[in-house]
XYZ file of C-alpha atoms in Angstrom:
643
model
C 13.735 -10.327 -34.970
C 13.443 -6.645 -33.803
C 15.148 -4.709 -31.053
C 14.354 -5.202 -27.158
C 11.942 -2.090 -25.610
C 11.379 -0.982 -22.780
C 7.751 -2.312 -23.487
C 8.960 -5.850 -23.764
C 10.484 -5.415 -19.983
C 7.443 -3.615 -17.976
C 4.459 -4.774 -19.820
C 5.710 -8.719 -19.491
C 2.969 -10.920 -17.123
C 5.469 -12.350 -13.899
C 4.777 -15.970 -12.713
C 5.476 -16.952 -9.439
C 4.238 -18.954 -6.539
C 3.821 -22.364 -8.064
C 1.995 -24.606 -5.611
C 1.680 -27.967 -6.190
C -1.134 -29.651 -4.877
C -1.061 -32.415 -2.295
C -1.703 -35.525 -4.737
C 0.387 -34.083 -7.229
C -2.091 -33.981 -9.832
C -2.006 -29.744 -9.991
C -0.427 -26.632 -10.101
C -1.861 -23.691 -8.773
C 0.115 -20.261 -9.351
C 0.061 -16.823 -9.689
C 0.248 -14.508 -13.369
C 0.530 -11.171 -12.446
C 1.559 -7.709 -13.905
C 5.015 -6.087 -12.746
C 2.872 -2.766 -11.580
C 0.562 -1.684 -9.210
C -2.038 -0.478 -11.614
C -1.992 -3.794 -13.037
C -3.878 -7.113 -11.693
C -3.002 -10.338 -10.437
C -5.121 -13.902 -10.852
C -4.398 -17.528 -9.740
C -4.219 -19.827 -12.842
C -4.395 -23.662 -12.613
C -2.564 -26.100 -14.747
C -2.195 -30.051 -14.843
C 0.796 -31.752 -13.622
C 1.004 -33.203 -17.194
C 0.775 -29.368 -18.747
C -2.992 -29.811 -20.040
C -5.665 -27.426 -19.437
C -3.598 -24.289 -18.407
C -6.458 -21.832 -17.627
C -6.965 -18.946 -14.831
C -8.663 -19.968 -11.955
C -9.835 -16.677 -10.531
C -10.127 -13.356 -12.532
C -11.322 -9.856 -11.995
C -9.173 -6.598 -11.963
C -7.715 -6.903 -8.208
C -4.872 -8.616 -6.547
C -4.699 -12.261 -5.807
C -2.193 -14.132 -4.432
C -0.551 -16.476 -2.263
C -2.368 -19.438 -3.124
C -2.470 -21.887 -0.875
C -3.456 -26.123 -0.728
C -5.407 -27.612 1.695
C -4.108 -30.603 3.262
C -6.434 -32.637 1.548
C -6.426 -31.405 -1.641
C -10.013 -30.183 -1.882
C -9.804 -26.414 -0.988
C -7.428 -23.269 -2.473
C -6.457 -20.464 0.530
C -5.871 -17.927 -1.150
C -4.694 -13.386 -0.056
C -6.924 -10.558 -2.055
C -8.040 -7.031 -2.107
C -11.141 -8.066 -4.141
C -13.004 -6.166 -1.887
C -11.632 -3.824 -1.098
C -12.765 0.011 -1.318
C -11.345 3.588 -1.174
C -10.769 3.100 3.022
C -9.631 0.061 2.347
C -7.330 0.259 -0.296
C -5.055 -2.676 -0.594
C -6.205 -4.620 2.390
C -5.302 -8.419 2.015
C -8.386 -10.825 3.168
C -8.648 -14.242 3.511
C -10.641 -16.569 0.439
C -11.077 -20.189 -0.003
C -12.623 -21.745 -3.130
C -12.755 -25.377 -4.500
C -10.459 -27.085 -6.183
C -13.504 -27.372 -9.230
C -14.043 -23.508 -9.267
C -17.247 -21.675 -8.758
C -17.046 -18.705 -6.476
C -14.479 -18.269 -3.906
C -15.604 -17.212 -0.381
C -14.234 -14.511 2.402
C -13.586 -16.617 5.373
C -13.995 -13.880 7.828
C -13.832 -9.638 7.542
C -10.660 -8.833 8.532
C -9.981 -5.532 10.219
C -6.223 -4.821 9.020
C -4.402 -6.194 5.913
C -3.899 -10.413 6.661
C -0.256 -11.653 5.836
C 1.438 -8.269 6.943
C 3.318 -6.895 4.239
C 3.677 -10.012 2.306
C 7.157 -11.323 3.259
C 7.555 -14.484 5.172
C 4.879 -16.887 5.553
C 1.391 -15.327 4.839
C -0.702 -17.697 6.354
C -0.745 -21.268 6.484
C -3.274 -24.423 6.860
C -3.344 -26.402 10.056
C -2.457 -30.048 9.590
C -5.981 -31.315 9.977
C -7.367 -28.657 7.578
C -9.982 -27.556 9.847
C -7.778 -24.080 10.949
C -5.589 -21.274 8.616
C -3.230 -19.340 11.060
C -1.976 -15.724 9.726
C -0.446 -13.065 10.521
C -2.409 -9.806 10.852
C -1.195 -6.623 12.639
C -2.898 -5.186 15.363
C -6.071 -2.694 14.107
C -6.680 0.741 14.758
C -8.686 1.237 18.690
C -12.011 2.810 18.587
C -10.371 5.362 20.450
C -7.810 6.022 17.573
C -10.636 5.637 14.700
C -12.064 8.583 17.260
C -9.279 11.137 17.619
C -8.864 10.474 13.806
C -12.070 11.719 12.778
C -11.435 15.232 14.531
C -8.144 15.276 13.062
C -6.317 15.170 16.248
C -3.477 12.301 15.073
C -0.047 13.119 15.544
C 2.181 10.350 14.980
C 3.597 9.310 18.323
C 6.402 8.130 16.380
C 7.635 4.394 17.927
C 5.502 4.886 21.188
C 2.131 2.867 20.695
C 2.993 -0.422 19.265
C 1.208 -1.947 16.563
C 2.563 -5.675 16.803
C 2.344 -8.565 14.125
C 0.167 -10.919 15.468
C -0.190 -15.175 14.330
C -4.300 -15.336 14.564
C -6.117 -18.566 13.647
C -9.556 -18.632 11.584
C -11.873 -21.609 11.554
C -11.835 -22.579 8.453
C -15.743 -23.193 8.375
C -17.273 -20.627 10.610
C -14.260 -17.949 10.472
C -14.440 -17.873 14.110
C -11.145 -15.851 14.893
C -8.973 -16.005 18.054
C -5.514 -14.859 18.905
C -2.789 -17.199 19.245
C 0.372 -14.693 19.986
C -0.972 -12.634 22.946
C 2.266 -11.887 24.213
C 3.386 -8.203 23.468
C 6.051 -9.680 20.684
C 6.630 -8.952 16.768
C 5.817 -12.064 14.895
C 7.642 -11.963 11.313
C 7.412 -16.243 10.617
C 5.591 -19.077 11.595
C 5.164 -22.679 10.910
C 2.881 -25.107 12.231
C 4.161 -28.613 14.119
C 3.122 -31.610 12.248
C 0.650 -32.973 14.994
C -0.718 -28.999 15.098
C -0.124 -28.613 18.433
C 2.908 -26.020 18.264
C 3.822 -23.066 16.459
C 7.659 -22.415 15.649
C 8.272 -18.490 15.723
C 10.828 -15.700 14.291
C 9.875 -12.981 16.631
C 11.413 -9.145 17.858
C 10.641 -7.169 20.798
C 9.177 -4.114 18.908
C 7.224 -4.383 15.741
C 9.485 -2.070 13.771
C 11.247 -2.795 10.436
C 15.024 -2.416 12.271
C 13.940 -5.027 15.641
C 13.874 -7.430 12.917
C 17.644 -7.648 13.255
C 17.284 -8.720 16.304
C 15.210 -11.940 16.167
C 15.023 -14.713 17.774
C 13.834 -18.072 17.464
C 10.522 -19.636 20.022
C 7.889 -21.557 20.045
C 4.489 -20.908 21.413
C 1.123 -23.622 22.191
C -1.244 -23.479 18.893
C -4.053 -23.179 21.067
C -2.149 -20.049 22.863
C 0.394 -19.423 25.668
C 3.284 -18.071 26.626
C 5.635 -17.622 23.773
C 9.185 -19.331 24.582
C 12.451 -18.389 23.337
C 14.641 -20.793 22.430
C 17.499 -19.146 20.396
C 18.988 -15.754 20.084
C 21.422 -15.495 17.055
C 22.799 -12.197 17.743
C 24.069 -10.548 15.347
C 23.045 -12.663 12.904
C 19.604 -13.295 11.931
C 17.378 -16.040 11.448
C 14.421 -17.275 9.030
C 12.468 -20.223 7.669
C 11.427 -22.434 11.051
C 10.540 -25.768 10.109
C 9.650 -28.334 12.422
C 10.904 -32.163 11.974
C 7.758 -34.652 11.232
C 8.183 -36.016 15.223
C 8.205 -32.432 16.707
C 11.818 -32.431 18.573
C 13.812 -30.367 16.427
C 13.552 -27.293 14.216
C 15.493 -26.416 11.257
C 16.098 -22.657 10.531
C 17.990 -20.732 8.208
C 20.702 -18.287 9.555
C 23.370 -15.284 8.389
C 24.059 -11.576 8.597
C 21.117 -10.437 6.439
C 20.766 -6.924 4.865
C 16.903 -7.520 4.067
C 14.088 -9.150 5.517
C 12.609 -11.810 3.168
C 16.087 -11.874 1.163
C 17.957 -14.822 3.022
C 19.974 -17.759 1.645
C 22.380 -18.875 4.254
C 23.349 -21.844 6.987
C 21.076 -24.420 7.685
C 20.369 -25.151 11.334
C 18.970 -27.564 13.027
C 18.253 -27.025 16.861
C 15.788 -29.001 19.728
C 12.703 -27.665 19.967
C 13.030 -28.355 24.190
C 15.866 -25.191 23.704
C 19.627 -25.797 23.242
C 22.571 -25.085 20.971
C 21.969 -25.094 17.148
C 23.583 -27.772 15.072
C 24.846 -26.508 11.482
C 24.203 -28.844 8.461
C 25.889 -27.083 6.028
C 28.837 -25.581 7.604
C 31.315 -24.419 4.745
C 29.288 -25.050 1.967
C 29.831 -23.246 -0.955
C 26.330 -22.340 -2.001
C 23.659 -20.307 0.064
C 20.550 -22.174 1.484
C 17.365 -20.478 0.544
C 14.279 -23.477 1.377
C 14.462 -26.246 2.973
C 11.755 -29.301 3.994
C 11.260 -32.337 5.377
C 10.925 -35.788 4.297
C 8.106 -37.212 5.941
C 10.000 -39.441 7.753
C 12.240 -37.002 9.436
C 15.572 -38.639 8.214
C 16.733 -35.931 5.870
C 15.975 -32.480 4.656
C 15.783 -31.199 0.901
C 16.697 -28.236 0.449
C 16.976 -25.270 -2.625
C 20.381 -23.437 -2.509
C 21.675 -20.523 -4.963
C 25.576 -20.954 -5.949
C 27.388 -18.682 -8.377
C 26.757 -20.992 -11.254
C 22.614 -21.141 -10.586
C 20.681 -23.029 -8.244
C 21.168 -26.903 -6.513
C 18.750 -28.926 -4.852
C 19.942 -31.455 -2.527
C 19.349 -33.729 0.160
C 20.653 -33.327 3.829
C 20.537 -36.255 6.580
C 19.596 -34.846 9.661
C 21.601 -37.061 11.993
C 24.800 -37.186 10.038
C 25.239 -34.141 8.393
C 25.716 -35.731 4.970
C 24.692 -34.106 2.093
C 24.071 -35.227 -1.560
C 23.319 -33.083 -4.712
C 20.167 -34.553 -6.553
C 20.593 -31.809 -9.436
C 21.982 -28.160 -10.739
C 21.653 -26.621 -13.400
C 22.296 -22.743 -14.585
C 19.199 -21.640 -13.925
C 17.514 -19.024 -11.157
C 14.442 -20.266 -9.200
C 12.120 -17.245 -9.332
C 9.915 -16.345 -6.615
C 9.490 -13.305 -4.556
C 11.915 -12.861 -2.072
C 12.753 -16.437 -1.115
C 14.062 -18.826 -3.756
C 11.609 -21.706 -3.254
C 9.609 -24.666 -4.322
C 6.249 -26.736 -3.280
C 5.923 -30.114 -3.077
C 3.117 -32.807 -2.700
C 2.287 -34.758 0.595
C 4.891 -37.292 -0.573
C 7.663 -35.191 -1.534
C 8.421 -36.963 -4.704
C 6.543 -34.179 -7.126
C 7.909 -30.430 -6.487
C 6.936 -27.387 -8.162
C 8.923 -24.386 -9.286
C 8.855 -20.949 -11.200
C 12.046 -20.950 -12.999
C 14.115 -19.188 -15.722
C 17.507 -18.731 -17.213
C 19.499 -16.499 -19.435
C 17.765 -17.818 -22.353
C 14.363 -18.404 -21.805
C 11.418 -16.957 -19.555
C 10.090 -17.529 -16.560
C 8.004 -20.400 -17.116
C 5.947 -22.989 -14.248
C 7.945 -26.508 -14.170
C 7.655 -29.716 -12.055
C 10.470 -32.164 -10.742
C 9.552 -35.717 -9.894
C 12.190 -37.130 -7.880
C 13.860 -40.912 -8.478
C 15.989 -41.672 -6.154
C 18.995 -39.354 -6.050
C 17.980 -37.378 -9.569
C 15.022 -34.928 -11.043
C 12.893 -35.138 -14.295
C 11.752 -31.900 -15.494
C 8.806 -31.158 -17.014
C 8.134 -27.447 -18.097
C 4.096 -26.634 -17.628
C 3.507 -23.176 -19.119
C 4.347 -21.623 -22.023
C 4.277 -18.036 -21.595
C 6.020 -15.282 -23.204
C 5.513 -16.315 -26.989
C 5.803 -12.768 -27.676
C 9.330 -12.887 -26.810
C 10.987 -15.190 -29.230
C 10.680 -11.775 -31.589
C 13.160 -9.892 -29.568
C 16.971 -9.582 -30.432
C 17.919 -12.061 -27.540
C 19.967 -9.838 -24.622
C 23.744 -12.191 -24.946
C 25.163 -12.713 -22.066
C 27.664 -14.771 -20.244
C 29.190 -15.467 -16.857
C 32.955 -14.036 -16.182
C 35.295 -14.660 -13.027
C 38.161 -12.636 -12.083
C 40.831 -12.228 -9.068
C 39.622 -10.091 -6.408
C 41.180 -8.450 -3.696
C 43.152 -10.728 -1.576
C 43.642 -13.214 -4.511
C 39.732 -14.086 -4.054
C 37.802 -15.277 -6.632
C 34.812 -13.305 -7.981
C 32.036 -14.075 -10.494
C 29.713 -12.045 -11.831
C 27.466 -11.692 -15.440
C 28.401 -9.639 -18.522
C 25.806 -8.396 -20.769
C 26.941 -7.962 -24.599
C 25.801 -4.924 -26.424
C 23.502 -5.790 -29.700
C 25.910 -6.554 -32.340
C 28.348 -7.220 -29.914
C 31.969 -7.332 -31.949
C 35.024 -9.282 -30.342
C 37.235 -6.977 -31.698
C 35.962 -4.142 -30.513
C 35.962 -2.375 -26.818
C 32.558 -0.843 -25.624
C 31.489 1.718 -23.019
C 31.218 -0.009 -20.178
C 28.024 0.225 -17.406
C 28.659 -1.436 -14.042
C 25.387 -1.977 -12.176
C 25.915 -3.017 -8.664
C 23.051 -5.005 -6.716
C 21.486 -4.414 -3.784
C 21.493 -5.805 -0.207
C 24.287 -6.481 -0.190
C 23.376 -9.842 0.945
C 21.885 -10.702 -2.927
C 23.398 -12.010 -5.869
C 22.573 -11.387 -9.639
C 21.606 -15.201 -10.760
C 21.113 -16.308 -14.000
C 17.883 -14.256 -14.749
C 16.192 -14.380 -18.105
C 18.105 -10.935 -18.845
C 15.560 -9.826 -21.915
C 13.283 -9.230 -18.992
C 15.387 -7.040 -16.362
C 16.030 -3.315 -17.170
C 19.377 -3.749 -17.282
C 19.161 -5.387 -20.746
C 18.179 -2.061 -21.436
C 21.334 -0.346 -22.055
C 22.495 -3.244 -23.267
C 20.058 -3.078 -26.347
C 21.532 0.596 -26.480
C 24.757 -0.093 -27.435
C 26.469 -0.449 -23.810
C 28.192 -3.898 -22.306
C 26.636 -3.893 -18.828
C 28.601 -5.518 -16.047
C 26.520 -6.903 -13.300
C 29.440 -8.054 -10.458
C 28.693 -10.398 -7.481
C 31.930 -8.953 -5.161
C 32.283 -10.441 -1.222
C 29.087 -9.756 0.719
C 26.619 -11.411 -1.911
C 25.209 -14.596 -1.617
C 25.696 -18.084 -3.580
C 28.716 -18.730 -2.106
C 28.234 -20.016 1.053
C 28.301 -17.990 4.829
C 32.047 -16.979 5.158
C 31.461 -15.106 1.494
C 28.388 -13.617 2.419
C 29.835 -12.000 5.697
C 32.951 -10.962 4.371
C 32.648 -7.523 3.962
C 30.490 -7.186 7.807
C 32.590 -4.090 9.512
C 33.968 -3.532 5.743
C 31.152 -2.295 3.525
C 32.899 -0.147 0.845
C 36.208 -1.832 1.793
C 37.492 -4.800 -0.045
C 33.863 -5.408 -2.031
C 34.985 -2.353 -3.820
C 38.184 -3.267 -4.843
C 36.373 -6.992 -5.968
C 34.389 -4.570 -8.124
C 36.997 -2.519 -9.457
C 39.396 -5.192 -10.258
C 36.468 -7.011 -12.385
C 35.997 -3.631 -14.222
C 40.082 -3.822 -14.845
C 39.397 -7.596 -15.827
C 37.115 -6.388 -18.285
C 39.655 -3.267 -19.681
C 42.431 -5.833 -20.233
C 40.304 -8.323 -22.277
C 39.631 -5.629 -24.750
C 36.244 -5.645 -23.380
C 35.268 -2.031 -22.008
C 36.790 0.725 -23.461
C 38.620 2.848 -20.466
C 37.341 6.493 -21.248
C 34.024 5.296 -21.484
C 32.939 3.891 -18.045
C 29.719 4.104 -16.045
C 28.750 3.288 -12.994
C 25.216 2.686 -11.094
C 23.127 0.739 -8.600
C 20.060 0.483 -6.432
C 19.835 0.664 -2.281
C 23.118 -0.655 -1.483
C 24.025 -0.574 -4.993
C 23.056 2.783 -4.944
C 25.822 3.762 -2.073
C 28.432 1.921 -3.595
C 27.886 3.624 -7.094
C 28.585 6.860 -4.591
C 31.087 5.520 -2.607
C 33.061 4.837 -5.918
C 32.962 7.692 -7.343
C 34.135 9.385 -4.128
C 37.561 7.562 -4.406
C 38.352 7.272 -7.937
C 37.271 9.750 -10.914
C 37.624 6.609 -13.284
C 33.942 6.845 -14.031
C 32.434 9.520 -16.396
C 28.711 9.098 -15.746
C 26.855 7.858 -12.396
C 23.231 6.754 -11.585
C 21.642 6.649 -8.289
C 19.183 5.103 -7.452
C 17.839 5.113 -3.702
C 21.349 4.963 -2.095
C 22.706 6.695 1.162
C 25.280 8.592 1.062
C 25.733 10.032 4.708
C 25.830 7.189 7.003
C 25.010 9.248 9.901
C 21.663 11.128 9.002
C 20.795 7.859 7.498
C 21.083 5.465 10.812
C 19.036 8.593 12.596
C 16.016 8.481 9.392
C 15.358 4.637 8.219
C 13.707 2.255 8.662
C 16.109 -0.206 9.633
C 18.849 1.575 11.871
C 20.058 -1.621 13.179
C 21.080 -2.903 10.019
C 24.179 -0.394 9.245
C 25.105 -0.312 13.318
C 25.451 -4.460 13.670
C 26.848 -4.934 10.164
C 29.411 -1.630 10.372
C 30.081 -3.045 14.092
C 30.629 0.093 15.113
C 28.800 2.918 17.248
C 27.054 5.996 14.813
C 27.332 8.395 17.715
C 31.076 8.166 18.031
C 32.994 10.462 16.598
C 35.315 9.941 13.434
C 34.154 6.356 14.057
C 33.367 3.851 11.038
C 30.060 5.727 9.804
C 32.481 8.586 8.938
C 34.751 6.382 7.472
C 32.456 5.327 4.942
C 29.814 8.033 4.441
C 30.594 9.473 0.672
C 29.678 12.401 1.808
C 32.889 12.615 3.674
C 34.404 12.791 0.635
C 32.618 14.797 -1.511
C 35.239 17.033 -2.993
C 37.021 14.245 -4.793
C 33.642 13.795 -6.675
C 33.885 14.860 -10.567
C 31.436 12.490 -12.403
C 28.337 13.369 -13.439
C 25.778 11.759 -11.520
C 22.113 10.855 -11.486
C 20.101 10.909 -8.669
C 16.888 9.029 -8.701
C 14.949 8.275 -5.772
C 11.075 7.374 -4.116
C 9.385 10.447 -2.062
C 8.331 7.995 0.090
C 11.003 5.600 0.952
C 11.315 4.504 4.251
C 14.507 2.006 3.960
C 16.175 4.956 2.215
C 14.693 8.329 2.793
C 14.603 10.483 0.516
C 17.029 12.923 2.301
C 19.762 10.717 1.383
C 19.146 11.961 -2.099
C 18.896 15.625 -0.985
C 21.767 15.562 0.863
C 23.724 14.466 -1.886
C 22.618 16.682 -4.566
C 22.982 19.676 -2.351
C 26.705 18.222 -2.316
C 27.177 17.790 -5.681
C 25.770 20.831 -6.706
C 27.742 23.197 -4.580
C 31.070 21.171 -5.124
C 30.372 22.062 -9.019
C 29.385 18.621 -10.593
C 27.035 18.447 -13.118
C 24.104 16.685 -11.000
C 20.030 15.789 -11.226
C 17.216 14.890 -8.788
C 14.592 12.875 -10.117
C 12.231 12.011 -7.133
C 9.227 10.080 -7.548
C 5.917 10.446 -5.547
C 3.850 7.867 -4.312
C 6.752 5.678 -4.437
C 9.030 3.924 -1.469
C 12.234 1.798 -1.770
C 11.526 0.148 -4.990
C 8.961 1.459 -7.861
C 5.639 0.302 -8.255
C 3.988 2.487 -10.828
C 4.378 1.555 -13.939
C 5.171 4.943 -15.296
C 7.507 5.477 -13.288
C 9.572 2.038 -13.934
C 9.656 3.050 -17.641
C 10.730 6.596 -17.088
C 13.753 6.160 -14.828
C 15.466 3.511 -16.952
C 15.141 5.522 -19.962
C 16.115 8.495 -18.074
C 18.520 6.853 -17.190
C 19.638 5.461 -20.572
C 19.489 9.057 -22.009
C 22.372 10.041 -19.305
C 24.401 7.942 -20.188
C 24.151 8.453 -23.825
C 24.980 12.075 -23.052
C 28.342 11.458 -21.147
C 29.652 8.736 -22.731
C 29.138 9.787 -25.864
């Protein structure tokens, strides 16, 4: 055995997007570096876990792979040709199921499947059609006034909308289904093809997304009809019932597009009220399908012990758990799964604390699953120290339950205490799940000699709606007391040692690691990374302003009003920990002002403070470099103040 590096955690190949195909028979998926530099190839394995091979290959980016409805074709996203004026532009490829060379259905003019949350693209029912969505391409006369370098952004003026477009799949004729001057962020297909289901905004900017609404539109084209507003809440995931009258939806006050696991909704397609499935449920909905014959739904859920899959009658309401197990379900953004045309294979990346993220199938009897594990990844990793960990509850504020994950320093001794790093997630609508934790860089400082708390307070997901919205209006509130009274938790069990506390987090995570040390000087070291820290100058600079004034419920502009309230900035002379700072030059969910502005703060006010700002990078690194270097940056802080 040998210690865990930061090595093992960057250079490890990520599988995700397990698509089983429509017979059952295979799995396509996707193995893929963590970094930009790196590539990304569709590999192919047999539903019995023979002949595991890649199925494309080359130094680019594919993705998204995608079955035809009969079985014979593979859709599938890629900058394979791309060039320097291209860079990073997603096009549309098919290939056959039995290989040979995959071809460009049609030359797109702007990057197909947006930025790659939500659904990409998908096949029309009879296979003859893929509908995507593609965002609206520079005009000649922009290309024009370009060229003599007369572009000045006209910041929010000329909209650039999201757009569903439909490609023959043989010809790549192209035509425009969503004409109307709308932001498309989802789409589905009816079963009989001749509907679309819609998650749509009036502007095409990152914050109208908060604002969504649920429609409908012809496939052939139309006018696009609204048929729910969930104000303030959001919604995701429209899936139309095999006989076209209703649509289920997901729905919840989201922090981040893509990121959702809430209620599940079902709701005519005519128009009408919704209909909740899973009201008070203690678990977070995060897929959800069809049977084909339109009687019940299975769905994928996160709860603070792992994930659930169940089954859901539409008419009654009933619900029955076919399995859980402590596991996480591991796919970008949404936890999901695939399934074949009879809804009795599905497919799944999974993991857990103590093993990898590997490709499985579930074959469904009745009311249970058989697992079968496909890949067999990783082999490298059964050299490393394993990171221990183990799941801890605790009493919250108001006598609430919390849960969250401890991670147990190499060596780990019962009898002694240990400096003590609480990493707070982001979103705050997220949870940590039971992640293979030898993998995340959190296991990091764990394989340095620190116990790492990773706390799931009010606000995160996995525990149904009325947890996930319980700190709306309160962000900084009572979550921060959950997370406090865990670290106390911890103190009392002998656990953490008191003098030697740390604290740190990423976007929300981020604020709350500045919030906290803003009202208590409990903490002797601080990291980070990407959070906010003046409310204010933040709602007037990101991306998505609506998000802090609809989940605050309060107005920016007014004065000593809620923003204030909660800003850390507001309290800046309290501050005595040392903190790190690390943030992307070119975040747009968090600019890098935030940063600045607290620095600046810190600085003047006397405490010892860094910047670390990375270019080329937004909210969330990319570059591998850069992924290494802030965790053992990071790392090396805390060493020096906890020492």
């Amino acid at each position: 055995m040998r210690p865990l590096t930061l090595a093992d955690i960057f250079d490890a190949k990520v599988l995700n997007n397990a698509q089983v195909s429509p017979d059952g028979k295979q799995v396509a998926f996707v193995v893929a570096d963590a970094y930009k530099e790196g590539a990304a190839q569709i590999w192919m394995v047999n539903s019995d876990g023979s002949d595991c091979r890649p199925f494309t290959g080359g130094a680019k980016h594919d993705r998204a792979p995608r079955w035809s409805p009969d079985g014979e074709w593979l859709a599938f996203l890629s900058d394979r040709q791309s060039d320097e004026r291209s860079e990073g532009r997603n096009e549309l490829f098919v290939i056959s199921r039995h290989g040979g060379e995959a071809r460009r259905v049609f030359e797109a003019k702007s990057s197909v499947g947006g930025d790659g949350r939500g659904e990409l693209f998908a096949w029309s029912p009879n296979g003859k059609q893929i509908a995507f969505l593609m965002e609206d391409p520079e005009t000649e006369e922009e290309k024009k006034l370009k060229e003599q370098k007369i572009d000045p952004l006209l910041f929010e003026r000329d909209h650039k909308f999201m757009r569903v477009w439909a490609a023959d799949v043989s010809s790549g004729e192209l035509r425009c289904v969503t004409t109307d001057p709308v932001q498309v962020w989802e789409f589905s297909w009816s079963a009989d093809g001749s509907q679309l289901a819609l998650v749509i905004s009036d502007e095409p900017y990152e914050w109208s997304w908060y604002h969504c609404k649920l429609a409908t539109v012809p496939s052939a084209g139309g006018a696009i009809k609204t048929i729910y507003d969930p104000s303030p809440r959001q919604v995701a995931l429209p899936r139309w019932s095999p006989d076209g009258t209703q649509l289920a939806f997901l729905q919840s006050v989201w922090s981040d597009r893509g990121s959702v696991g809430g209620d599940l909704n079902l709701i005519p397609a005519a128009g009408g009220g919704p209909r909740s499935l899973t009201a008070d449920h203690p678990a977070s909905i995060t897929w959800a399908v069809w049977m084909p014959d339109g009687g019940s739904l299975i769905t994928l859920a996160t709860t603070k012990d792992g994930v659930t899959v169940e089954e859901w009658e539409s008419g009654s309401g009933a619900g029955r758990r076919l399995w859980a197990e402590s596991v996480a379900i591991a796919d970008p953004l949404w936890n999901t799964f695939s399934h074949d045309r009879t809804l009795r294979t599905l497919a799944f990346a999974r993991e857990s604390a103590d093993a990898p993220r590997q490709i499985w199938i579930a074959r469904r009897d009745h009311d249970s699953l058989t697992w079968t594990q496909l890949t067999h990844f990783h082999a490298d990793k059964a050299e490393i120290t394993p990171t221990q960990s183990k799941s801890v509850t605790w009493t919250g504020a108001d006598g609430w339950e919390m849960q969250g994950f401890l991670l147990l320093p190499n060596g780990y001794d019962a009898s002694k205490s240990y400096p003590l790093f609480t990493w707070v997630h982001g979103g705050p609508t997220s949870l940590f799940a039971r992640r293979f934790w030898s993998a995340m860089p959190q296991a990091y400082f764990a394989a340095k000699g620190f116990a790492v708390f990773l706390p799931n307070p009010r606000g995160s997901t996995g525990r149904g709606l009325k947890f996930a919205e319980a700190n709306v209006g309160d962000m900084g509130g009572q979550d921060f007391h959950d997370i406090m009274a865990g670290i106390e938790a911890l103190i009392e069990q002998g656990v953490a040692d008191p003098d030697k506390l740390a604290i740190g987090g990423g976007s929300y995570g981020g604020f709350m690691t500045a919030w906290a040390i803003t009202q208590t000087d409990r903490f002797r070291a601080a990291t980070i990374s990407a959070g906010y820290c003046n409310l204010l100058s933040f709602h007037g600079t990101t991306g998505i302003c609506e998000w802090d004034r609809l989940t605050y419920r309060a107005d920016p502009y007014e004065l000593h009003s809620t923003f204030e309230q909660f800003s850390p900035l507001t309290f800046i002379n309290r501050v005595k920990t040392p903190t790190l700072i690390i943030h992307g030059q070119n975040d747009r969910v968090v600019p890098v002002s935030q940063g600045y502005e607290f620095f600046r703060a810190l600085k003047q006010h006397g405490v010892p403070t860094e910047l670390r700002i990375y270019p080329r990078e937004g909210h969330g690194f990319s570059e591998k470099a850069h992924q290494r270097d802030w965790v053992e940056y990071a790392g090396k802080w805390l060493e020096k103040w906890l020492a």
